Amino acid sequence: MSDSAATDSTDQSAEATASVAPYEPVRVLPTRPDGWPNWLGRRPISSADRDKILGDLRADQDEQNAVERRDSLQRAPLFSCLTIEGFGSQDDLRKVIRLRASINAACRVAAGDRRTSYHATDERITIGIAGPDARERIAGLRQQLARMSRNRGWTITEELR
């Protein structure tokens, strides 16, 4: 290889490395009057404007809460209860636990997505279901519990409202 060919190849390699320099983008961010970067392109809100907006939101929320309270009073759900008595006659604790679990499952099925109340003692369980169809749901629950209560000596009473 001649000297001129060697210098040509070194010149080409120097040019190739010089043209392949890493590209570094230059980003220019606008700044807000307070000196912080303006990422979203918005102007800063004054504290007086912020207080006005928050006051309007609170007033709207208070008005909405008042309307909800008024509507809930007008649509107050009926609440019906069912009481099961006679668990004290059972001697086997495991059997009592299984029976209570079965009653709880029947209560959940009967209530569906309605609001419920549940109060249990050693002798008594009181189950309440709220809603406009609470009577029908309690009646269905009583039918299921009547099947379970055969030969157990339970007393089932209803308080329908």
XYZ file of C-alpha atoms in Angstrom:
161
model
C 0.000 0.000 0.000
C 1.279 3.428 -0.832
C 1.729 6.311 1.551
C -1.006 8.315 -0.117
C -3.493 5.452 0.289
C -2.625 5.135 3.985
C -3.190 8.851 4.604
C -6.497 8.701 2.711
C -7.765 5.860 4.907
C -6.777 7.677 8.129
C -8.465 10.864 6.900
C -11.663 8.929 6.156
C -11.684 7.275 9.594
C -11.137 10.658 11.315
C -13.983 12.167 9.308
C -16.245 9.203 10.177
C -15.596 9.546 13.905
C -16.101 13.309 13.781
C -19.454 13.037 11.970
C -20.822 10.368 14.350
C -20.670 12.562 17.451
C -23.577 11.920 19.814
C -26.592 14.155 19.319
C -27.622 16.073 22.397
C -30.985 17.830 22.051
C -31.300 21.267 23.517
C -34.554 21.750 25.399
C -35.770 25.188 26.154
C -38.450 25.375 28.807
C -40.439 28.501 29.389
C -40.374 29.722 32.947
C -43.128 31.220 35.033
C -42.839 34.624 36.675
C -41.934 32.947 39.966
C -38.922 31.261 38.369
C -40.232 27.676 38.212
C -40.445 25.850 34.875
C -43.778 26.168 33.102
C -44.314 22.488 32.246
C -47.959 22.760 31.270
C -47.965 26.195 29.644
C -50.382 27.611 32.203
C -50.216 30.766 34.167
C -50.011 30.429 37.931
C -53.256 30.966 39.829
C -53.410 33.679 42.407
C -54.340 32.815 45.967
C -57.476 34.998 45.734
C -58.640 33.069 42.659
C -57.816 29.765 44.373
C -59.852 30.757 47.454
C -62.795 31.751 45.257
C -62.734 28.427 43.399
C -62.460 26.423 46.637
C -65.325 28.420 48.169
C -67.529 27.710 45.155
C -66.670 24.004 45.344
C -67.491 23.894 49.067
C -70.802 25.692 48.488
C -71.713 23.254 45.721
C -70.779 20.304 47.946
C -72.823 21.686 50.870
C -75.814 22.185 48.584
C -75.418 18.681 47.186
C -75.196 17.220 50.709
C -78.362 19.087 51.725
C -80.215 17.711 48.688
C -78.981 14.176 49.437
C -80.098 14.442 53.078
C -83.525 15.710 52.027
C -83.914 12.955 49.438
C -82.784 10.281 51.877
C -85.393 11.441 54.393
C -88.073 11.253 51.740
C -86.942 7.803 50.691
C -86.238 6.402 54.150
C -86.107 2.633 53.672
C -88.365 0.272 55.480
C -86.537 -1.917 57.961
C -87.877 -5.369 58.796
C -86.426 -7.767 61.362
C -86.454 -11.487 61.995
C -85.549 -13.026 65.372
C -84.486 -16.633 65.889
C -84.530 -17.908 69.473
C -83.610 -21.259 70.993
C -79.900 -21.802 70.393
C -79.259 -22.517 74.093
C -80.768 -25.995 73.818
C -77.857 -27.197 71.668
C -75.032 -28.905 73.561
C -72.601 -29.446 70.686
C -70.631 -26.233 70.082
C -69.532 -27.316 66.592
C -73.122 -27.864 65.561
C -74.113 -24.415 66.861
C -71.266 -22.811 64.901
C -72.329 -24.599 61.695
C -75.948 -23.542 62.227
C -74.955 -19.900 62.779
C -72.824 -19.993 59.629
C -75.758 -21.391 57.651
C -78.021 -18.660 59.037
C -75.458 -15.990 58.103
C -75.233 -17.339 54.550
C -79.036 -17.407 54.219
C -79.156 -13.829 55.517
C -76.605 -12.637 52.939
C -78.523 -14.318 50.126
C -81.847 -12.884 51.289
C -80.471 -9.364 51.777
C -78.670 -9.162 48.467
C -77.146 -5.696 48.264
C -79.460 -4.174 50.867
C -78.335 -2.672 54.152
C -78.565 -5.203 56.989
C -78.196 -5.377 60.741
C -77.181 -8.421 62.741
C -77.234 -8.910 66.493
C -76.400 -12.254 68.081
C -76.332 -13.570 71.630
C -76.042 -17.125 72.961
C -79.825 -17.579 72.836
C -80.971 -15.287 70.036
C -80.074 -13.908 66.589
C -81.817 -10.832 65.206
C -81.432 -10.047 61.524
C -82.694 -6.841 59.941
C -82.982 -5.956 56.266
C -83.613 -2.439 54.959
C -85.299 -1.442 51.730
C -88.683 -1.042 50.128
C -88.869 -4.799 49.528
C -87.662 -5.757 53.031
C -90.888 -7.603 53.890
C -90.566 -9.918 50.897
C -86.893 -10.538 51.634
C -87.634 -11.343 55.308
C -90.451 -13.677 54.223
C -88.029 -15.510 51.902
C -85.454 -15.727 54.696
C -88.093 -17.113 57.073
C -88.972 -19.859 54.577
C -85.323 -20.886 54.295
C -84.887 -20.842 58.072
C -88.085 -22.849 58.575
C -86.469 -25.676 56.609
C -83.379 -25.487 58.808
C -85.291 -25.237 62.078
C -87.205 -28.507 61.825
C -86.706 -30.595 64.981
C -84.502 -27.924 66.580
C -87.072 -26.130 68.695
C -86.359 -22.635 67.359
C -88.857 -19.849 67.644
C -88.839 -17.505 64.645
C -90.606 -14.160 64.914
C -90.878 -11.306 62.431
C -91.213 -7.587 62.959
C -92.369 -6.069 59.699
C -92.508 -2.322 59.189
